[in-house]
Coordinates of C-alpha atoms and ligand atoms in Angstrom, one line a residue:
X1 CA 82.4 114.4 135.4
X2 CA 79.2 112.1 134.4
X3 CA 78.2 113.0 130.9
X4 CA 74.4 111.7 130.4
X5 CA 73.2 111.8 126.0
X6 CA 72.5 108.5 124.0
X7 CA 76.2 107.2 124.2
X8 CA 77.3 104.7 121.2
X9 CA 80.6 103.4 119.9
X10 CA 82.2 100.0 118.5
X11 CA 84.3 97.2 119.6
X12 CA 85.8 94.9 117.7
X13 CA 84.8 91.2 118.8
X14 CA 87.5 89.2 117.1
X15 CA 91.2 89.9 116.1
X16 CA 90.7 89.4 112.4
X17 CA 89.4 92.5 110.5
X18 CA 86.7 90.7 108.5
X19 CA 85.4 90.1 111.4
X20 CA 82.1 92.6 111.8
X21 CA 82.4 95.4 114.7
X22 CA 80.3 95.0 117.4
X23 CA 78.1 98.0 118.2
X24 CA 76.6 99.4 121.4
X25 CA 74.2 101.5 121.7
X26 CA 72.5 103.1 125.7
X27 CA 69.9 105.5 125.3
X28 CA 70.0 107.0 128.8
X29 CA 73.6 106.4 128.7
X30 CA 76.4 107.3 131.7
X31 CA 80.2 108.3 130.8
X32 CA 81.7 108.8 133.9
X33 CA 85.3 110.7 133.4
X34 CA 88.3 111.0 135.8
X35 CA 91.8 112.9 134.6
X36 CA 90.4 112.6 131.1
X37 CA 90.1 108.9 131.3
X38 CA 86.8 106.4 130.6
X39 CA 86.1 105.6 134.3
X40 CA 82.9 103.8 134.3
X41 CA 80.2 103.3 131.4
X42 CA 77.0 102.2 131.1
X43 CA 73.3 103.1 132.2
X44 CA 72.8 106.3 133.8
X45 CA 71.2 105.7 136.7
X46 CA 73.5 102.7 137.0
X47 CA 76.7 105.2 137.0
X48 CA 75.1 107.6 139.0
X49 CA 74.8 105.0 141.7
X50 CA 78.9 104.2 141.5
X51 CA 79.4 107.9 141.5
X52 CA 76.9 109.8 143.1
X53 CA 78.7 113.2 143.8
X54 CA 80.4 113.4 139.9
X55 CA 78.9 116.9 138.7
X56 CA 76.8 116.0 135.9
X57 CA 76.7 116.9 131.8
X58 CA 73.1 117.0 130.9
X59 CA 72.9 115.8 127.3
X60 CA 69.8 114.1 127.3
X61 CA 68.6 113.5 124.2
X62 CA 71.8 114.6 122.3
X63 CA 74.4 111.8 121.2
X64 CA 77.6 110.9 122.0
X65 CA 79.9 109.2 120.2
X66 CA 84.1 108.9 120.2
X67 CA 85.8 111.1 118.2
X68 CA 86.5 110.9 114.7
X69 CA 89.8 109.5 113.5
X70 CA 90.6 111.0 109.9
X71 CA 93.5 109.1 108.7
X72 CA 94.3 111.0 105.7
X73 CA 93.8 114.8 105.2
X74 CA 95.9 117.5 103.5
X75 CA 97.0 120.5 105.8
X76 CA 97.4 122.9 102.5
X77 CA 94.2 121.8 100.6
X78 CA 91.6 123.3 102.5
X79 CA 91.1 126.3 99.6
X80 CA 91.2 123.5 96.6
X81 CA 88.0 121.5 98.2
X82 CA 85.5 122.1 95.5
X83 CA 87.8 122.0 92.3
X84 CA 86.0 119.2 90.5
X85 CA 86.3 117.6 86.8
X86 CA 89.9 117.0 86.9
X87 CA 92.0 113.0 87.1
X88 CA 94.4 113.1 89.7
X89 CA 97.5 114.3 87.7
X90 CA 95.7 117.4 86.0
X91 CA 94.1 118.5 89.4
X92 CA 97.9 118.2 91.1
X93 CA 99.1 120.1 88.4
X94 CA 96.5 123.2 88.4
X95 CA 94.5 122.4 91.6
X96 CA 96.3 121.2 94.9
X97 CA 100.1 121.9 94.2
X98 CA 100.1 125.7 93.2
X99 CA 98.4 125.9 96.8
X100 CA 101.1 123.4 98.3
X101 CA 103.3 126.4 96.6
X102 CA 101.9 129.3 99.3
X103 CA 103.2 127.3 102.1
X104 CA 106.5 128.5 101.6
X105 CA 105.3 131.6 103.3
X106 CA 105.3 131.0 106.8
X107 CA 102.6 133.6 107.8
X108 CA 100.5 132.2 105.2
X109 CA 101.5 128.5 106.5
X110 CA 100.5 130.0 110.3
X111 CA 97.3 130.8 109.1
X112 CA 96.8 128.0 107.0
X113 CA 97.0 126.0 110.1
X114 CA 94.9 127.6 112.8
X115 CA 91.7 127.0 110.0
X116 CA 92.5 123.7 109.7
X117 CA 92.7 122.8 112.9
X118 CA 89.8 124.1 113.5
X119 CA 88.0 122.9 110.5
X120 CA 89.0 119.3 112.2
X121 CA 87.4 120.3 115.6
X122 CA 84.7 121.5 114.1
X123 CA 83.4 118.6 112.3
X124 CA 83.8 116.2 115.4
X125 CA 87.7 114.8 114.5
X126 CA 89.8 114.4 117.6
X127 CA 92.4 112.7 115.9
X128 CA 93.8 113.0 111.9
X129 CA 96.7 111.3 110.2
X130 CA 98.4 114.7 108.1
X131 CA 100.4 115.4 105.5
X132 CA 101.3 118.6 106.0
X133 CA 103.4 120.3 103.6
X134 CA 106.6 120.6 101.8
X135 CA 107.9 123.0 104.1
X136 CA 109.4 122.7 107.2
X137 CA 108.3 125.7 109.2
X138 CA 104.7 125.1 107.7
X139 CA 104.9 121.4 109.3
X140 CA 106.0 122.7 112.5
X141 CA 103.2 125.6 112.5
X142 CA 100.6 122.6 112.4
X143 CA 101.8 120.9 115.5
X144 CA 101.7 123.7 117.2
X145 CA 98.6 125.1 116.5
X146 CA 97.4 121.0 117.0
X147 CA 99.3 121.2 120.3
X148 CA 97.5 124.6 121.1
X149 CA 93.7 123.5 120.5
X150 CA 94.6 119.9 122.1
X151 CA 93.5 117.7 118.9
X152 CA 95.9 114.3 118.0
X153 CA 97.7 114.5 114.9
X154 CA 100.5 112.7 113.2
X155 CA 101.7 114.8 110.7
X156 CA 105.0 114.9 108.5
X157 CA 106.6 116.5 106.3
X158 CA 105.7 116.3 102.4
X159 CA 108.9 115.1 101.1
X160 CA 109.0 114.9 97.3
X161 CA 112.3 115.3 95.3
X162 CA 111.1 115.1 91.5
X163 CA 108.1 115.6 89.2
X164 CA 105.9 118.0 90.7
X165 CA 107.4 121.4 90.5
X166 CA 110.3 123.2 91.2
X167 CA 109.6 124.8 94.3
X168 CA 108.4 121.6 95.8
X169 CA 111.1 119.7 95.8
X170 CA 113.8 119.3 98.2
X171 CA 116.8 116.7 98.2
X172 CA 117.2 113.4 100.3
X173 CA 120.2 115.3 102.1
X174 CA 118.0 118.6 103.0
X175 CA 114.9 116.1 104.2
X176 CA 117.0 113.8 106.2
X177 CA 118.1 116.9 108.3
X178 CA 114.4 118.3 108.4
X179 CA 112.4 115.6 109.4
X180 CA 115.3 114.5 111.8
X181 CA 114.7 118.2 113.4
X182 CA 110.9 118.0 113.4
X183 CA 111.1 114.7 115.0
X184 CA 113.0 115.9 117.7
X185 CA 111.0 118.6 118.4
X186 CA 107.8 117.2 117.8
X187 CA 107.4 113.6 117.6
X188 CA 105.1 112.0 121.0
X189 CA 105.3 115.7 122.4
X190 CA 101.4 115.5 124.3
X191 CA 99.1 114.3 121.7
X192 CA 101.5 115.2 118.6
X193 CA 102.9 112.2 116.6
X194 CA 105.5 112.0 113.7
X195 CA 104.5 110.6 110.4
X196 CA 107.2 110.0 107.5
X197 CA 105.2 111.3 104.8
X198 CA 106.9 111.0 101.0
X199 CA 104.4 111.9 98.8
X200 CA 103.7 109.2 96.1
X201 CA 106.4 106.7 94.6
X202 CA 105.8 108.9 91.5
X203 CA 107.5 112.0 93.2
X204 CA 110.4 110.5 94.9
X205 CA 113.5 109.0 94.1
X206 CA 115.1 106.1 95.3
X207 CA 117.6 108.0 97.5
X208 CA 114.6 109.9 98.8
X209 CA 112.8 106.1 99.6
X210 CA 116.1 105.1 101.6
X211 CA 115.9 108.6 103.6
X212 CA 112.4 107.3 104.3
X213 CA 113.4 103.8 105.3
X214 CA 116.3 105.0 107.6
X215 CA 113.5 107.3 109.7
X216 CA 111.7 104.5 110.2
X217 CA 114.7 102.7 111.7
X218 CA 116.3 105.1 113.6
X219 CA 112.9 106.2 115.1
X220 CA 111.0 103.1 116.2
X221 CA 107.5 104.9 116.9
X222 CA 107.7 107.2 114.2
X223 CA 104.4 107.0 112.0
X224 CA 104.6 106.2 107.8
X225 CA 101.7 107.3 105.5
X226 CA 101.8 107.7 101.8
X227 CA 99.3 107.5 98.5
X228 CA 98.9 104.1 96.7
X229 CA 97.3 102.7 93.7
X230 CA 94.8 105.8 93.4
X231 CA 94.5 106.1 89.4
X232 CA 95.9 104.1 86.2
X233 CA 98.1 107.0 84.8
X234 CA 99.8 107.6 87.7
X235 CA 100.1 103.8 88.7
X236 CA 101.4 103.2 84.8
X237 CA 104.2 106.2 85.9
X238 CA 105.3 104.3 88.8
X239 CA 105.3 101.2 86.9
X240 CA 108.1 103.1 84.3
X241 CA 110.0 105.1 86.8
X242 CA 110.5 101.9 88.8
X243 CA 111.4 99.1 86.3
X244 CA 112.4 96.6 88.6
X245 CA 109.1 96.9 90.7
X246 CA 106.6 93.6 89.8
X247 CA 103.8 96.6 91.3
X248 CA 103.3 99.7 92.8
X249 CA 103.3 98.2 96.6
X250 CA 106.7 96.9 95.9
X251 CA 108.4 100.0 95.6
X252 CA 107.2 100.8 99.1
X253 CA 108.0 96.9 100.4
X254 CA 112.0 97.4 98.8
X255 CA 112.8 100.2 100.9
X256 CA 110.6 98.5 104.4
X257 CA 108.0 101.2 104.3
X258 CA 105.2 98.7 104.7
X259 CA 103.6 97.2 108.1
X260 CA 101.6 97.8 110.8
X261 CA 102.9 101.4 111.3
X262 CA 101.9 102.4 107.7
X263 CA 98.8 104.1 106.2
X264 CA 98.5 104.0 102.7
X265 CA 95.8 106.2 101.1
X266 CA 93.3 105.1 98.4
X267 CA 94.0 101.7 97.2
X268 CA 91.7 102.0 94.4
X269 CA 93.7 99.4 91.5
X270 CA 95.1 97.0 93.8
X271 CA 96.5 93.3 92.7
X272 CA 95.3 89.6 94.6
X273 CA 98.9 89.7 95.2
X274 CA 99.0 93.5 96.7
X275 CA 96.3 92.4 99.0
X276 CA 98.1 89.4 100.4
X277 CA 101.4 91.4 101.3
X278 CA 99.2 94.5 102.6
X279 CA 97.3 92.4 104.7
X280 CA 100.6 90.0 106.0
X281 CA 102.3 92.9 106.8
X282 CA 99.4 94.6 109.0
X283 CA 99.4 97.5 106.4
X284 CA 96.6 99.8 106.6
X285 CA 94.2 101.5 103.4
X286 CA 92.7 104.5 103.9
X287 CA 89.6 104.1 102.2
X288 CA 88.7 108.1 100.5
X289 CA 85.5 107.6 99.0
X290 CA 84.8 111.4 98.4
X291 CA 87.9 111.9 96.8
X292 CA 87.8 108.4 94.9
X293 CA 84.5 109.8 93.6
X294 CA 85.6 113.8 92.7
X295 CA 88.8 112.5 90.8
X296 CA 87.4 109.7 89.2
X297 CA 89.6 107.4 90.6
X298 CA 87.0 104.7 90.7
X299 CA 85.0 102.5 93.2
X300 CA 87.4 101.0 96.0
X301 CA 87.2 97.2 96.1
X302 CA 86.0 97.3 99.7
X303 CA 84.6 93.7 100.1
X304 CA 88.2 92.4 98.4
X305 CA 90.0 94.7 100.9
X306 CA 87.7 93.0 103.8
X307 CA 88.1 89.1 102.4
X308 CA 92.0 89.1 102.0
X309 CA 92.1 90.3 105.9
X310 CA 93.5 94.1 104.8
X311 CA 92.9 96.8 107.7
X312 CA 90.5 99.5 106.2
X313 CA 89.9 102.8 107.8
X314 CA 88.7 106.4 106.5
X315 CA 90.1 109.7 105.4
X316 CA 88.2 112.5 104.1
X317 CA 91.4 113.6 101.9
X318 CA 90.7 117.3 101.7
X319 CA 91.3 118.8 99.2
X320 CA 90.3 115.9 96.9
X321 CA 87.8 115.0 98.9
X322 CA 84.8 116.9 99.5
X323 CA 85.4 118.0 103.1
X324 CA 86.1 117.2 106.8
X325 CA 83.1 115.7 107.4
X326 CA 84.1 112.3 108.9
X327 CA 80.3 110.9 108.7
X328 CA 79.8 112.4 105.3
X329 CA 83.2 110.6 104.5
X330 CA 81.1 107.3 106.0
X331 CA 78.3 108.1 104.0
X332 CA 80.0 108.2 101.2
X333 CA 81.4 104.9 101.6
X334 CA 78.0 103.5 102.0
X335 CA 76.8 104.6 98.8
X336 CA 79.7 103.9 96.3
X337 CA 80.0 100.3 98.0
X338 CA 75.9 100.0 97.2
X339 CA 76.5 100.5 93.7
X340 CA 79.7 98.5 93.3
X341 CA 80.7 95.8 90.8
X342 CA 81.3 93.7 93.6
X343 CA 79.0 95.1 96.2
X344 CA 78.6 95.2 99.8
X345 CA 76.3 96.6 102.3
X346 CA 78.0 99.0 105.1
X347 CA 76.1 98.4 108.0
X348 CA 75.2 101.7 111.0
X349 CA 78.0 99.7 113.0
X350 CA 80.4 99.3 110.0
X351 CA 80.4 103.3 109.0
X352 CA 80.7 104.0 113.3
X353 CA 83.9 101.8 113.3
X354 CA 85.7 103.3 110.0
X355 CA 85.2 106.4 111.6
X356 CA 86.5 106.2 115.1
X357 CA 88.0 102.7 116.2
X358 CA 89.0 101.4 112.4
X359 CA 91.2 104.6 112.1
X360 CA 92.4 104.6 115.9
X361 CA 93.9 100.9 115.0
X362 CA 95.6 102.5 111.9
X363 CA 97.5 104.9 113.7
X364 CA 98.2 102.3 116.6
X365 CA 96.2 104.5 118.8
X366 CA 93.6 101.4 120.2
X367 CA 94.8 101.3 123.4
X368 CA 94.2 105.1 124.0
X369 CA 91.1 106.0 121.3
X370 CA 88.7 104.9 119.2
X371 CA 85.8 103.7 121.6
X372 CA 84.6 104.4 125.3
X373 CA 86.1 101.4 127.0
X374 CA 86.7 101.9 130.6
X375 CA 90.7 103.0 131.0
X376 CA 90.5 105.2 127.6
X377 CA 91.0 108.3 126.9
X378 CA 87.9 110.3 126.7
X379 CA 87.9 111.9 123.1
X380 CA 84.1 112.1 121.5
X381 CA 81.9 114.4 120.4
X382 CA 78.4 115.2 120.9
X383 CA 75.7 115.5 118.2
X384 CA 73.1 117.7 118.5
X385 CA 71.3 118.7 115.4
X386 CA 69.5 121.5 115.2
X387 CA 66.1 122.4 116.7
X388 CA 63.6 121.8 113.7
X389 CA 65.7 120.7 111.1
X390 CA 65.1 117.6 109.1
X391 CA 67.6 115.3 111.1
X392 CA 66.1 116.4 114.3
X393 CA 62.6 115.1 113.3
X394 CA 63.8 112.7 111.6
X395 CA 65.2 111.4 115.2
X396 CA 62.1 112.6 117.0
X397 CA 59.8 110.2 114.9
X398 CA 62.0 107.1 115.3
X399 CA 62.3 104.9 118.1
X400 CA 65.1 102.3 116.8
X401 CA 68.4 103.5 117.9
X402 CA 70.6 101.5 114.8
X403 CA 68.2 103.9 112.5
X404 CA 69.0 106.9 114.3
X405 CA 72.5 106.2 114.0
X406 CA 72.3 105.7 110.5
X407 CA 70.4 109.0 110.0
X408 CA 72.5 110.7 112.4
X409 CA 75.3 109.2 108.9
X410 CA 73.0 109.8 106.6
X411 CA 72.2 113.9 107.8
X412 CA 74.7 115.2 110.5
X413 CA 76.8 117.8 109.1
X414 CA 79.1 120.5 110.9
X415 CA 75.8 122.5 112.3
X416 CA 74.9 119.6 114.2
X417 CA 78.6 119.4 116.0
X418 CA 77.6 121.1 119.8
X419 CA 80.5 119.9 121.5
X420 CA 84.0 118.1 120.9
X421 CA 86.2 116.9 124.1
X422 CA 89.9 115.2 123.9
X423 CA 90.7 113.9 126.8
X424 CA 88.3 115.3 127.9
X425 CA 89.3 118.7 127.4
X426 CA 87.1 120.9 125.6
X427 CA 88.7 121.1 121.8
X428 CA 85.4 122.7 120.5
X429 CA 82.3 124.3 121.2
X430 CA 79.1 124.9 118.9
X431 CA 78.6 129.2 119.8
X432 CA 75.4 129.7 121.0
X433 CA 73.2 131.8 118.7
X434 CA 71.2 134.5 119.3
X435 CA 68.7 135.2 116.9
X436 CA 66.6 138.1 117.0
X437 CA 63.1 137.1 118.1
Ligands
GUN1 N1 98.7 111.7 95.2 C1 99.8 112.5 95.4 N2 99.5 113.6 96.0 C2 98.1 113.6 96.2 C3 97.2 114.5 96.8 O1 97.5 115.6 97.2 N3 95.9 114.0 96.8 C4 95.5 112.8 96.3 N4 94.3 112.5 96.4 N5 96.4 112.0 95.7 C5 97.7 112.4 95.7
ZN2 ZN1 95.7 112.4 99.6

């Protein structure tokens, strides 16, 4: 198939991540697809040429861009988006874990997960780094229903063995033989990836660490993703519960949970010498400005994050975010780094890489995702706001593409989602309305 919109994505023109992404923009552009694969891209009359008799996706005027990579989300917290006021600890306490709690049903859990996948579709994310819950069956419900719409997703189980509640916790022994079995079941089945997924330091014991530590040796491609550094009180916690640690990141480093297969979420209060060792161990951040901004967890040092060479990418973190909106998420980013101590100006090509490419690099996913080179996969989604709104006139009266981008950033919301592909199979479609006339 030849898909013909206004086709843009990033690339990244160096190996070092301070490097800037380079972007591309074709206004009459050509993606030519064959078996869900990038086969040609460019101009469309240039594309047409190579591939005369492709059947052809009219989209003119609409945008395409690759799909959104959401590198942290939480599979229970849809319900707690929207529970503002609270720090971190509180909002755990009365907010996000009594919800974790209804996982233990497994209907509940089924249900839980056939909305979220589709909240995910529905915004324009193709691919999302999970944690999923503290239940088994409710982990292995969300790779099926992620295995059922077609979305990627590397997902784990919640594995937390003190200080949250009661019901929450399992023991190192239990979780060994869980994730072990979800793994197996699971783990690079299609698009499905397995993500050893403790919850914070704060909530796990040392044993619980070594479980971690001995996944990640026994299974070689298996994914690691956990919180860091997100608010004083809890990082003061971790500090006490782990006396020998000289920080927060060392807890991770002593049990090898760091490198270029881990995704650590927020990053807020980090050290010069956290930075180094994230960045020398090809660690990733994800960068949660919503949530950073709900919880008060404060304004992530994005340009010292950039300087010391540490691989950023994004996360809406719903629930303590403010939704699944990966270009909101980029927004957001934007602003708070505007207003920063130590400021820094996101550019239209910056907020298009932490959204796709930035997170496909962070999962280890750049040779499959993240932009439209030729050989890809062919995961995007096309933007189409809505007839008459302010984003469509907005578009209509401009005539720079790196603006339109940036409004399509600054305005494009769920209603303005007409069509999301994986592989280029169909994940999502807007539903046509039919108002009464
Ligand atoms: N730290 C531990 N658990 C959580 C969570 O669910 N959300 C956030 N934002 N931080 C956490
Ligand atoms: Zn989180």
């Amino acid at each position: 198939v030849l898909i013909r919109a206004t086709i843009a994505d990033t690339s990244r023109s160096g190996d070092s991540t301070s490097n800037p992404a380079h972007l591309s923009i074709v206004e009459d552009g050509g993606l030519l697809i064959e078996d869900g694969r990038i086969a040609a891209r460019g101009v469309y009359s240039a594309i047409r040429d190579v591939a005369p008799h492709a059947p052809v996706t009219d989209w003119r005027g609409d945008w395409v861009l690759p799909g959104f990579v959401d590198t942290h989300v939480h599979l229970p917290q849809m319900p707690v988006l929207g529970r503002l006021g609270w720090s971190l600890l509180e909002w755990l306490e009365h907010a996000a874990l009594p919800e974790e709690a209804r996982m233990a049903d497994v209907a509940h859990a089924a249900a839980v997960a056939a909305r979220f996948v589709d909240a995910l579709a529905s915004h324009g994310t193709t691919t999302a780094s999970v944690f999923g819950a503290h239940f088994a069956p409710a982990v292995a419900s969300l790779f099926e229903a992620a295995d059922r719409a077609g979305i990627r997703v590397a997902a784990g189980l919640v594995v937390s063995d003190r200080r949250l509640r009661d019901d929450l916790h399992t023991s190192p022994q239990v979780a060994l033989r869980d994730c072990t079995d979800l793994i197996r079941r699971f783990h690079e089945r299609r698009r499905l990836l397995y993500s050893v997924t403790p919850r914070f330091a704060l909530s796990t014991s040392e044993a619980m660490l070594e479980v971690c530590q001995a996944l990640l040796s026994e299974y070689p491609t298996v994914r690691f993703q956990t919180h860091l550094n997100e608010q004083r009180a809890e990082i003061d916690e971790v500090a006490r519960l782990f006396p020998w640690s000289s920080d927060y990141l060392h807890v991770y480093e002593r049990y090898g949970l760091t490198g270029r297969r881990s995704i650590m979420a927020h990053d807020v209060h980090v050290t010069a010498s956290e930075l180094e060792r994230l960045a020398a161990s090809g660690t990733s951040v994800s960068h949660c400005p919503s949530s950073n901004g709900a919880l008060g967890s404060g304004i992530f040092p994005f340009r010292r994050h950039r300087l010391a060479g540490v691989h950023v990418a994004l996360g809406t973190d719903v629930g303590g975010g403010t939704g699944f909106g990966m270009m909101k998420e980029a927004l957001q980013a934007y602003l708070m780094q505007r207003v920063a101590d130590d400021p820094t100006v996101l550019s239209p090509a910056d907020l298009l890489y932490l959204s796709t490419l930035a997170g496909a690099e962070a999962l280890g996913l750049a040779d499959e995702i993240g932009n439209f080179e030729v050989g890809k996969a062919a995961d995007f989604v096309c933007l189409a706001p809505p007839a008459g709104g302010v984003l469509a006139q907005v578009l209509d009266e401009s005539d720079d593409l790196t603006h339109q981008l940036a409004a399509l950033f600054t305005l494009a919301g769920q209603e303005s989602v007409r069509e999301v592909r994986v592989a280029n199979d169909i994940v999502y479609q807007r539903p046509v309305r039919h108002d009464a006339a």
